[in-house]
Amino acid sequence: MRIFSGIQPTNQLHIGNYLGAIKQWVQLQKDNECIYCIVDLHALTIPYDPKTLQQKIKETSIAIMAAGIDPEKSIIFVQSQVKEHAELGWLFNTITPIGELERMTQYKDKSKKFKENINAGLLDYPVLQTADVLLYKGEAVPVGKDQEQHIELMRTLARKFNQKFGQTFKEPASMILKEGAKIMSLVDPKKKMSKSDEAKSCIFLFDSPEDITKKIMSATTDSGKEVKYNLTKKPGISNLLMIYSLLSGKTTQDLEKEFVGKNYGEFKKSLAQVVVQYLEPFRRKQKELMTREVYVQEILKQGQHKAQVIAQETMREVREKMGLI
Ligand code: AMP
Ligand code: TRP
């Protein structure tokens, strides 16, 4: 299968990004043709600093490699380096009803969060995302739960394009995990863990062992004393149990048994050890890659070339079907 997914070069990656998306990316690269994109054009829709954008692109590329994306197996590239994304995005604009975009949850959330900067790109964001995937005729898109609505739009637009201009695109399927698709904030377990929130609400992939331990020990928990998985009554402990389960391979039921009679503090201490240990090789790999700038640039360049070949072929077909050549 051809797999496509993207990540914004905004802040550091956190374990929500990892458990919801990147972990799937890593597994999929074994038996599929995988294309992973650093979506810098999407990142321009919220306030950012042009001076640090290149640094963030580099850091995000290194982060996904440190977390297990293998450039020998997968294509890794930067969205703005393949011009066809913007071109296909424009063409898809002409078949997208505005109403579909105005009802998108992410658009509504970001318009509230960035009241001073409700730009057309923010509204148009899912159309560019559709272009990202369809440009490569991606068949499946591994993402976290928050992207479900955007993938639904991709399917709608693929159908619409095919009806208007003839069979061209398959409708891409979303790959959203049953567990881990929505990791919650350590500070407010009713909200998803988000890169743009305060640092102590996220465990970043390259946090020091001390920071990881501090953040977990001070994570918001619930009233009561028992370590039990119950999303409505105990959202804080349930989120921590889910993280524990996904990183240790034990089920939440097994963990409940293991921690019978133990208090939240003991449970958190044990979780901190599991997280620190799991992320240790990530930290090591990241440090190593940070010193290999030329190598990382070379990977992105090769990725660009490979992506371009596919993108240009699709664009030739699309231009022809739309009467542009
Ligand atoms: P972003 O941080 O918005 O660039 O997201 C990159 C990927 O991580 C997307 O597939 C998101 O759906 C996923 N993701 C982001 N936050 C979370 C979270 N808290 N839990 C699970 N997946 C997430
Ligand atoms: N919108 C996605 C996010 O915020 C990132 C993204 C851009 C993406 N283009 C994509 C994800 C294409 C999957 C496929 O996480």
mmCIF file of C-alpha atoms and ligand atoms in Angstrom:
data_model
loop_
_atom_site.group_PDB
_atom_site.id
_atom_site.type_symbol
_atom_site.label_atom_id
_atom_site.label_comp_id
_atom_site.label_asym_id
_atom_site.label_seq_id
_atom_site.Cartn_x
_atom_site.Cartn_y
_atom_site.Cartn_z
ATOM 1 C CA MET A 1 0.000 0.000 0.000
ATOM 2 C CA ARG A 2 1.106 3.565 -0.482
ATOM 3 C CA ILE A 3 1.045 5.392 2.850
ATOM 4 C CA PHE A 4 1.236 9.162 3.231
ATOM 5 C CA SER A 5 1.328 11.285 6.366
ATOM 6 C CA GLY A 6 2.606 14.652 7.480
ATOM 7 C CA ILE A 7 3.719 16.550 10.520
ATOM 8 C CA GLN A 8 4.102 20.279 11.085
ATOM 9 C CA PRO A 9 7.514 21.696 11.975
ATOM 10 C CA THR A 10 6.064 23.736 14.793
ATOM 11 C CA ASN A 11 7.180 22.774 18.263
ATOM 12 C CA GLN A 12 8.983 19.720 19.604
ATOM 13 C CA LEU A 13 7.308 16.332 19.181
ATOM 14 C CA HIS A 14 5.535 14.903 22.205
ATOM 15 C CA ILE A 15 4.437 11.400 23.139
ATOM 16 C CA GLY A 16 0.938 12.166 21.814
ATOM 17 C CA ASN A 17 2.430 12.670 18.340
ATOM 18 C CA TYR A 18 4.425 9.510 18.823
ATOM 19 C CA LEU A 19 1.729 7.209 20.184
ATOM 20 C CA GLY A 20 -1.001 8.537 17.881
ATOM 21 C CA ALA A 21 0.937 8.863 14.638
ATOM 22 C CA ILE A 22 4.687 8.270 14.424
ATOM 23 C CA LYS A 23 4.628 4.836 16.062
ATOM 24 C CA GLN A 24 2.282 3.682 13.285
ATOM 25 C CA TRP A 25 4.518 5.316 10.668
ATOM 26 C CA VAL A 26 7.451 3.277 11.947
ATOM 27 C CA GLN A 27 5.541 -0.009 11.862
ATOM 28 C CA LEU A 28 4.084 0.632 8.416
ATOM 29 C CA GLN A 29 7.436 1.205 6.743
ATOM 30 C CA LYS A 30 8.238 -2.517 6.987
ATOM 31 C CA ASP A 31 5.755 -3.659 4.343
ATOM 32 C CA ASN A 32 4.533 -0.537 2.576
ATOM 33 C CA GLU A 33 5.667 2.302 0.395
ATOM 34 C CA CYS A 34 5.724 5.135 2.906
ATOM 35 C CA ILE A 35 5.995 8.863 2.261
ATOM 36 C CA TYR A 36 6.404 11.153 5.265
ATOM 37 C CA CYS A 37 6.279 14.893 4.828
ATOM 38 C CA ILE A 38 7.379 17.831 6.970
ATOM 39 C CA VAL A 39 4.482 20.161 6.176
ATOM 40 C CA ASP A 40 6.040 23.605 6.432
ATOM 41 C CA LEU A 41 3.365 25.285 4.286
ATOM 42 C CA HIS A 42 0.732 24.229 6.811
ATOM 43 C CA ALA A 43 2.820 25.633 9.643
ATOM 44 C CA LEU A 44 2.603 29.139 8.108
ATOM 45 C CA THR A 45 -1.095 29.382 8.962
ATOM 46 C CA ILE A 46 -0.386 30.159 12.616
ATOM 47 C CA PRO A 47 1.998 32.850 13.894
ATOM 48 C CA TYR A 48 5.632 31.806 13.356
ATOM 49 C CA ASP A 49 9.137 33.253 13.056
ATOM 50 C CA PRO A 50 10.703 33.059 9.563
ATOM 51 C CA LYS A 51 14.149 33.213 11.166
ATOM 52 C CA THR A 52 13.713 29.920 13.013
ATOM 53 C CA LEU A 53 11.592 28.002 10.486
ATOM 54 C CA GLN A 54 14.542 26.222 8.818
ATOM 55 C CA GLN A 55 15.856 25.167 12.220
ATOM 56 C CA LYS A 56 12.453 23.731 13.131
ATOM 57 C CA ILE A 57 12.255 21.822 9.850
ATOM 58 C CA LYS A 58 15.647 20.314 10.601
ATOM 59 C CA GLU A 59 14.660 19.443 14.162
ATOM 60 C CA THR A 60 11.416 17.809 13.086
ATOM 61 C CA SER A 61 13.182 15.759 10.402
ATOM 62 C CA ILE A 62 15.709 14.591 12.978
ATOM 63 C CA ALA A 63 12.954 13.888 15.487
ATOM 64 C CA ILE A 64 11.060 11.499 13.241
ATOM 65 C CA MET A 65 14.279 9.711 12.315
ATOM 66 C CA ALA A 66 15.282 9.452 15.979
ATOM 67 C CA ALA A 67 11.852 7.942 16.672
ATOM 68 C CA GLY A 68 12.448 5.229 14.098
ATOM 69 C CA ILE A 69 11.671 6.483 10.590
ATOM 70 C CA ASP A 70 14.309 4.909 8.385
ATOM 71 C CA PRO A 71 15.268 6.960 5.305
ATOM 72 C CA GLU A 72 16.337 3.744 3.574
ATOM 73 C CA LYS A 73 12.768 2.495 3.769
ATOM 74 C CA SER A 74 10.655 5.653 3.649
ATOM 75 C CA ILE A 75 10.672 8.883 1.696
ATOM 76 C CA ILE A 76 11.160 11.864 4.015
ATOM 77 C CA PHE A 77 10.840 15.306 2.469
ATOM 78 C CA VAL A 78 9.811 18.923 3.004
ATOM 79 C CA GLN A 79 6.450 19.962 1.531
ATOM 80 C CA SER A 80 7.469 23.392 0.171
ATOM 81 C CA GLN A 81 10.309 21.788 -1.797
ATOM 82 C CA VAL A 82 7.776 20.090 -4.061
ATOM 83 C CA LYS A 83 5.830 22.932 -5.695
ATOM 84 C CA GLU A 84 3.061 20.646 -6.894
ATOM 85 C CA HIS A 85 1.493 20.620 -3.406
ATOM 86 C CA ALA A 86 0.517 24.274 -3.706
ATOM 87 C CA GLU A 87 -0.607 23.843 -7.295
ATOM 88 C CA LEU A 88 -2.870 20.880 -6.620
ATOM 89 C CA GLY A 89 -4.136 22.641 -3.500
ATOM 90 C CA TRP A 90 -5.283 25.540 -5.674
ATOM 91 C CA LEU A 91 -6.998 23.247 -8.153
ATOM 92 C CA PHE A 92 -8.816 21.425 -5.347
ATOM 93 C CA ASN A 93 -9.973 24.811 -3.991
ATOM 94 C CA THR A 94 -12.111 25.139 -7.055
ATOM 95 C CA ILE A 95 -14.103 22.016 -6.180
ATOM 96 C CA THR A 96 -14.347 22.553 -2.408
ATOM 97 C CA PRO A 97 -17.561 23.983 -0.932
ATOM 98 C CA ILE A 98 -16.645 26.678 1.633
ATOM 99 C CA GLY A 99 -19.285 25.284 4.009
ATOM 100 C CA GLU A 100 -17.303 22.061 4.333
ATOM 101 C CA LEU A 101 -14.282 24.041 5.510
ATOM 102 C CA GLU A 102 -16.156 26.324 7.884
ATOM 103 C CA ARG A 103 -17.449 23.391 9.905
ATOM 104 C CA MET A 104 -14.008 21.867 10.540
ATOM 105 C CA THR A 105 -13.243 21.553 14.253
ATOM 106 C CA GLN A 106 -9.574 22.412 13.831
ATOM 107 C CA TYR A 107 -10.449 25.613 11.966
ATOM 108 C CA LYS A 108 -12.884 26.645 14.692
ATOM 109 C CA ASP A 109 -10.377 25.875 17.462
ATOM 110 C CA LYS A 110 -7.512 27.693 15.802
ATOM 111 C CA SER A 111 -9.693 30.704 14.929
ATOM 112 C CA LYS A 112 -10.486 31.003 18.620
ATOM 113 C CA LYS A 113 -6.892 30.519 19.681
ATOM 114 C CA PHE A 114 -5.396 32.942 17.131
ATOM 115 C CA LYS A 115 -8.119 35.606 16.980
ATOM 116 C CA GLU A 116 -5.715 38.207 15.538
ATOM 117 C CA ASN A 117 -4.734 35.993 12.640
ATOM 118 C CA ILE A 118 -7.719 34.227 11.095
ATOM 119 C CA ASN A 119 -6.192 33.990 7.629
ATOM 120 C CA ALA A 120 -7.596 32.290 4.546
ATOM 121 C CA GLY A 121 -4.867 29.658 4.829
ATOM 122 C CA LEU A 122 -6.294 28.516 8.142
ATOM 123 C CA LEU A 123 -9.636 27.846 6.480
ATOM 124 C CA ASP A 124 -8.026 26.321 3.429
ATOM 125 C CA TYR A 125 -5.682 24.106 5.463
ATOM 126 C CA PRO A 126 -7.584 20.813 4.866
ATOM 127 C CA VAL A 127 -7.607 21.413 1.096
ATOM 128 C CA LEU A 128 -3.813 21.614 1.031
ATOM 129 C CA GLN A 129 -3.771 18.515 3.212
ATOM 130 C CA THR A 130 -5.942 16.755 0.632
ATOM 131 C CA ALA A 131 -3.496 17.771 -2.079
ATOM 132 C CA ASP A 132 -0.627 16.360 0.016
ATOM 133 C CA VAL A 133 -2.124 12.897 0.049
ATOM 134 C CA LEU A 134 -3.738 12.736 -3.399
ATOM 135 C CA LEU A 135 -0.644 14.088 -5.134
ATOM 136 C CA TYR A 136 0.934 10.743 -4.280
ATOM 137 C CA LYS A 137 -2.308 8.802 -4.681
ATOM 138 C CA GLY A 138 -1.920 7.821 -1.041
ATOM 139 C CA GLU A 139 -4.163 4.930 -0.068
ATOM 140 C CA ALA A 140 -3.963 5.174 3.703
ATOM 141 C CA VAL A 141 -3.150 7.990 6.108
ATOM 142 C CA PRO A 142 -1.898 7.148 9.622
ATOM 143 C CA VAL A 143 -2.846 9.998 11.977
ATOM 144 C CA GLY A 144 -4.225 10.807 15.419
ATOM 145 C CA LYS A 145 -7.941 11.153 16.088
ATOM 146 C CA ASP A 146 -7.943 14.943 15.620
ATOM 147 C CA GLN A 147 -7.320 14.482 11.870
ATOM 148 C CA GLU A 148 -10.318 12.245 11.191
ATOM 149 C CA GLN A 149 -12.466 15.065 9.817
ATOM 150 C CA HIS A 150 -9.713 16.176 7.452
ATOM 151 C CA ILE A 151 -9.359 12.673 6.033
ATOM 152 C CA GLU A 152 -13.120 12.555 5.516
ATOM 153 C CA LEU A 153 -12.782 15.704 3.380
ATOM 154 C CA MET A 154 -10.024 14.047 1.349
ATOM 155 C CA ARG A 155 -12.436 11.257 0.541
ATOM 156 C CA THR A 156 -15.158 13.710 -0.437
ATOM 157 C CA LEU A 157 -12.830 15.696 -2.685
ATOM 158 C CA ALA A 158 -11.396 12.579 -4.325
ATOM 159 C CA ARG A 159 -14.946 11.467 -5.148
ATOM 160 C CA LYS A 160 -15.905 14.889 -6.402
ATOM 161 C CA PHE A 161 -12.858 15.184 -8.618
ATOM 162 C CA ASN A 162 -13.495 11.751 -10.103
ATOM 163 C CA GLN A 163 -17.144 12.590 -10.833
ATOM 164 C CA LYS A 164 -16.280 15.872 -12.512
ATOM 165 C CA PHE A 165 -13.132 14.950 -14.396
ATOM 166 C CA GLY A 166 -13.046 11.154 -14.607
ATOM 167 C CA GLN A 167 -11.635 8.420 -12.394
ATOM 168 C CA THR A 168 -8.273 9.650 -11.077
ATOM 169 C CA PHE A 169 -7.964 9.207 -7.310
ATOM 170 C CA LYS A 170 -8.738 6.436 -4.827
ATOM 171 C CA GLU A 171 -10.416 7.576 -1.635
ATOM 172 C CA PRO A 172 -7.697 7.401 1.035
ATOM 173 C CA ALA A 173 -8.505 5.507 4.244
ATOM 174 C CA SER A 174 -7.666 6.925 7.622
ATOM 175 C CA MET A 175 -5.576 4.777 9.962
ATOM 176 C CA ILE A 176 -6.487 5.809 13.465
ATOM 177 C CA LEU A 177 -5.412 3.562 16.309
ATOM 178 C CA LYS A 178 -7.955 2.152 18.758
ATOM 179 C CA GLU A 179 -5.630 3.068 21.605
ATOM 180 C CA GLY A 180 -3.362 6.097 21.722
ATOM 181 C CA ALA A 181 -5.147 8.125 19.039
ATOM 182 C CA LYS A 182 -5.804 10.843 21.592
ATOM 183 C CA ILE A 183 -3.300 11.255 24.397
ATOM 184 C CA MET A 184 -4.451 13.873 26.861
ATOM 185 C CA SER A 185 -2.668 16.801 28.509
ATOM 186 C CA LEU A 186 -0.867 16.061 31.783
ATOM 187 C CA VAL A 187 -2.218 19.296 33.248
ATOM 188 C CA ASP A 188 -5.813 19.069 32.011
ATOM 189 C CA PRO A 189 -6.709 15.477 31.085
ATOM 190 C CA LYS A 190 -9.914 16.669 29.425
ATOM 191 C CA LYS A 191 -7.857 18.360 26.689
ATOM 192 C CA LYS A 192 -5.610 16.647 24.159
ATOM 193 C CA MET A 193 -1.864 16.919 24.624
ATOM 194 C CA SER A 194 -0.882 19.730 22.298
ATOM 195 C CA LYS A 195 2.466 21.102 21.154
ATOM 196 C CA SER A 196 1.292 24.663 21.579
ATOM 197 C CA ASP A 197 0.254 24.320 25.247
ATOM 198 C CA GLU A 198 2.484 24.857 28.281
ATOM 199 C CA ALA A 199 5.546 22.597 28.473
ATOM 200 C CA LYS A 200 4.495 20.748 31.614
ATOM 201 C CA SER A 201 1.349 19.465 29.881
ATOM 202 C CA CYS A 202 3.458 17.488 27.375
ATOM 203 C CA ILE A 203 6.177 14.882 27.593
ATOM 204 C CA PHE A 204 8.435 15.821 24.717
ATOM 205 C CA LEU A 205 10.322 12.972 23.045
ATOM 206 C CA PHE A 206 13.700 14.403 23.996
ATOM 207 C CA ASP A 207 12.927 15.674 27.485
ATOM 208 C CA SER A 208 15.635 14.882 30.038
ATOM 209 C CA PRO A 209 14.928 12.038 32.502
ATOM 210 C CA GLU A 210 14.616 14.668 35.262
ATOM 211 C CA ASP A 211 12.003 16.659 33.329
ATOM 212 C CA ILE A 212 10.037 13.540 32.436
ATOM 213 C CA THR A 213 9.951 12.462 36.064
ATOM 214 C CA LYS A 214 8.998 15.935 37.303
ATOM 215 C CA LYS A 215 6.173 16.262 34.763
ATOM 216 C CA ILE A 216 4.720 12.841 35.499
ATOM 217 C CA MET A 217 4.939 13.240 39.281
ATOM 218 C CA SER A 218 3.059 16.542 39.065
ATOM 219 C CA ALA A 219 0.498 15.375 36.466
ATOM 220 C CA THR A 220 -3.101 16.081 37.419
ATOM 221 C CA THR A 221 -4.794 13.030 38.881
ATOM 222 C CA ASP A 222 -8.273 12.429 40.200
ATOM 223 C CA SER A 223 -9.954 12.140 43.551
ATOM 224 C CA GLY A 224 -9.829 8.712 45.155
ATOM 225 C CA LYS A 225 -6.769 6.532 45.576
ATOM 226 C CA GLU A 226 -7.165 3.527 43.309
ATOM 227 C CA VAL A 227 -5.225 3.056 40.099
ATOM 228 C CA LYS A 228 -8.184 2.189 37.874
ATOM 229 C CA TYR A 229 -8.974 2.813 34.208
ATOM 230 C CA ASN A 230 -12.198 4.823 34.003
ATOM 231 C CA LEU A 231 -12.279 7.572 31.404
ATOM 232 C CA THR A 232 -15.248 9.485 32.806
ATOM 233 C CA LYS A 233 -14.537 9.209 36.524
ATOM 234 C CA LYS A 234 -10.732 9.131 36.412
ATOM 235 C CA PRO A 235 -9.535 10.873 33.227
ATOM 236 C CA GLY A 236 -6.104 11.750 34.674
ATOM 237 C CA ILE A 237 -5.157 8.274 35.905
ATOM 238 C CA SER A 238 -6.724 6.685 32.801
ATOM 239 C CA ASN A 239 -4.540 8.795 30.515
ATOM 240 C CA LEU A 240 -1.429 7.810 32.486
ATOM 241 C CA LEU A 241 -2.494 4.157 32.445
ATOM 242 C CA MET A 242 -2.931 4.327 28.672
ATOM 243 C CA ILE A 243 0.555 5.812 28.221
ATOM 244 C CA TYR A 244 1.974 3.148 30.549
ATOM 245 C CA SER A 245 0.181 0.394 28.655
ATOM 246 C CA LEU A 246 1.273 1.555 25.201
ATOM 247 C CA LEU A 247 4.913 1.931 26.215
ATOM 248 C CA SER A 248 5.177 -1.275 28.244
ATOM 249 C CA GLY A 249 3.034 -3.613 26.158
ATOM 250 C CA LYS A 250 0.993 -4.540 29.253
ATOM 251 C CA THR A 251 -2.796 -4.148 29.135
ATOM 252 C CA THR A 252 -4.486 -1.590 31.369
ATOM 253 C CA GLN A 253 -6.191 -4.483 33.210
ATOM 254 C CA ASP A 254 -2.809 -6.063 33.975
ATOM 255 C CA LEU A 255 -1.546 -2.726 35.222
ATOM 256 C CA GLU A 256 -4.592 -2.265 37.461
ATOM 257 C CA LYS A 257 -3.780 -5.639 39.034
ATOM 258 C CA GLU A 258 -0.111 -4.777 39.394
ATOM 259 C CA PHE A 259 -0.969 -1.574 41.281
ATOM 260 C CA VAL A 260 -3.710 -2.856 43.561
ATOM 261 C CA GLY A 261 -3.148 -1.393 47.024
ATOM 262 C CA LYS A 262 -0.503 1.033 45.728
ATOM 263 C CA ASN A 263 -1.076 4.795 45.671
ATOM 264 C CA TYR A 264 -0.892 7.285 42.796
ATOM 265 C CA GLY A 265 2.628 8.317 43.802
ATOM 266 C CA GLU A 266 4.009 4.799 43.502
ATOM 267 C CA PHE A 267 2.233 4.313 40.186
ATOM 268 C CA LYS A 268 3.592 7.569 38.788
ATOM 269 C CA LYS A 269 7.123 6.738 39.892
ATOM 270 C CA SER A 270 6.960 3.453 38.038
ATOM 271 C CA LEU A 271 5.465 5.128 34.943
ATOM 272 C CA ALA A 272 8.251 7.727 34.956
ATOM 273 C CA GLN A 273 10.827 4.921 34.854
ATOM 274 C CA VAL A 274 9.055 3.255 31.929
ATOM 275 C CA VAL A 275 8.881 6.501 29.938
ATOM 276 C CA VAL A 276 12.491 7.464 30.663
ATOM 277 C CA GLN A 277 13.678 4.030 29.583
ATOM 278 C CA TYR A 278 11.529 3.910 26.437
ATOM 279 C CA LEU A 279 12.741 7.303 25.244
ATOM 280 C CA GLU A 280 16.404 6.738 26.057
ATOM 281 C CA PRO A 281 17.374 5.439 22.565
ATOM 282 C CA PHE A 282 15.427 8.333 21.000
ATOM 283 C CA ARG A 283 17.491 10.849 22.953
ATOM 284 C CA ARG A 284 20.702 9.097 21.948
ATOM 285 C CA LYS A 285 19.806 9.001 18.250
ATOM 286 C CA GLN A 286 18.686 12.626 18.286
ATOM 287 C CA LYS A 287 21.985 13.774 19.785
ATOM 288 C CA GLU A 288 23.879 11.837 17.149
ATOM 289 C CA LEU A 289 21.828 13.200 14.231
ATOM 290 C CA MET A 290 22.149 16.775 15.512
ATOM 291 C CA THR A 291 25.866 16.531 14.748
ATOM 292 C CA ARG A 292 25.297 15.172 11.224
ATOM 293 C CA GLU A 293 23.792 18.170 9.448
ATOM 294 C CA VAL A 294 25.085 17.287 5.978
ATOM 295 C CA TYR A 295 23.655 13.776 6.187
ATOM 296 C CA VAL A 296 20.228 15.071 7.222
ATOM 297 C CA GLN A 297 20.209 17.640 4.379
ATOM 298 C CA GLU A 298 21.145 14.878 1.946
ATOM 299 C CA ILE A 299 18.222 12.696 3.090
ATOM 300 C CA LEU A 300 15.783 15.562 2.589
ATOM 301 C CA LYS A 301 17.213 16.287 -0.846
ATOM 302 C CA GLN A 302 16.895 12.689 -1.942
ATOM 303 C CA GLY A 303 13.371 12.624 -0.505
ATOM 304 C CA GLN A 304 12.515 15.738 -2.511
ATOM 305 C CA HIS A 305 13.705 14.142 -5.749
ATOM 306 C CA LYS A 306 11.806 10.918 -5.189
ATOM 307 C CA ALA A 307 8.636 12.774 -4.190
ATOM 308 C CA GLN A 308 8.901 15.094 -7.199
ATOM 309 C CA VAL A 309 8.862 12.225 -9.674
ATOM 310 C CA ILE A 310 5.533 10.949 -8.344
ATOM 311 C CA ALA A 311 4.068 14.438 -7.892
ATOM 312 C CA GLN A 312 4.891 15.528 -11.439
ATOM 313 C CA GLU A 313 3.305 12.457 -12.909
ATOM 314 C CA THR A 314 0.054 13.032 -11.009
ATOM 315 C CA MET A 315 0.028 16.712 -11.993
ATOM 316 C CA ARG A 316 0.405 15.869 -15.665
ATOM 317 C CA GLU A 317 -2.681 13.691 -15.413
ATOM 318 C CA VAL A 318 -4.634 16.280 -13.396
ATOM 319 C CA ARG A 319 -3.779 19.149 -15.762
ATOM 320 C CA GLU A 320 -4.863 17.102 -18.684
ATOM 321 C CA LYS A 321 -8.135 16.062 -17.071
ATOM 322 C CA MET A 322 -8.924 19.622 -16.011
ATOM 323 C CA GLY A 323 -8.263 21.003 -19.488
ATOM 324 C CA LEU A 324 -5.094 22.882 -18.606
ATOM 325 C CA ILE A 325 -3.014 21.207 -21.292
HETATM 326 P P1 AMP B 1 0.653 17.930 14.751
HETATM 327 O O1 AMP B 1 1.260 18.049 16.095
HETATM 328 O O2 AMP B 1 -0.648 18.644 14.682
HETATM 329 O O3 AMP B 1 1.573 18.236 13.606
HETATM 330 O O4 AMP B 1 0.272 16.391 14.605
HETATM 331 C C1 AMP B 1 1.092 15.377 14.100
HETATM 332 C C2 AMP B 1 0.415 14.042 14.257
HETATM 333 O O5 AMP B 1 0.262 13.704 15.647
HETATM 334 C C3 AMP B 1 -1.019 13.996 13.678
HETATM 335 O O6 AMP B 1 -1.245 12.748 13.074
HETATM 336 C C4 AMP B 1 -1.899 14.162 14.887
HETATM 337 O O7 AMP B 1 -3.167 13.585 14.718
HETATM 338 C C5 AMP B 1 -1.108 13.426 15.947
HETATM 339 N N1 AMP B 1 -1.400 13.941 17.298
HETATM 340 C C6 AMP B 1 -1.252 15.230 17.723
HETATM 341 N N2 AMP B 1 -1.588 15.355 19.024
HETATM 342 C C7 AMP B 1 -1.954 14.113 19.450
HETATM 343 C C8 AMP B 1 -2.402 13.577 20.721
HETATM 344 N N3 AMP B 1 -2.530 14.352 21.796
HETATM 345 N N4 AMP B 1 -2.687 12.261 20.785
HETATM 346 C C9 AMP B 1 -2.552 11.457 19.692
HETATM 347 N N5 AMP B 1 -2.138 11.897 18.475
HETATM 348 C C10 AMP B 1 -1.830 13.206 18.342
HETATM 349 N N1 TRP B 2 -2.797 18.430 9.471
HETATM 350 C C1 TRP B 2 -1.889 17.452 9.996
HETATM 351 C C2 TRP B 2 -1.679 17.717 11.478
HETATM 352 O O1 TRP B 2 -1.945 18.771 11.971
HETATM 353 C C3 TRP B 2 -0.564 17.466 9.273
HETATM 354 C C4 TRP B 2 -0.711 17.083 7.837
HETATM 355 C C5 TRP B 2 -0.532 17.895 6.747
HETATM 356 C C6 TRP B 2 -1.026 15.813 7.330
HETATM 357 N N2 TRP B 2 -0.712 17.208 5.588
HETATM 358 C C7 TRP B 2 -1.027 15.925 5.909
HETATM 359 C C8 TRP B 2 -1.329 14.589 7.924
HETATM 360 C C9 TRP B 2 -1.340 14.846 5.097
HETATM 361 C C10 TRP B 2 -1.638 13.512 7.098
HETATM 362 C C11 TRP B 2 -1.640 13.641 5.694
HETATM 363 O O2 TRP B 2 -1.235 16.860 12.159
#
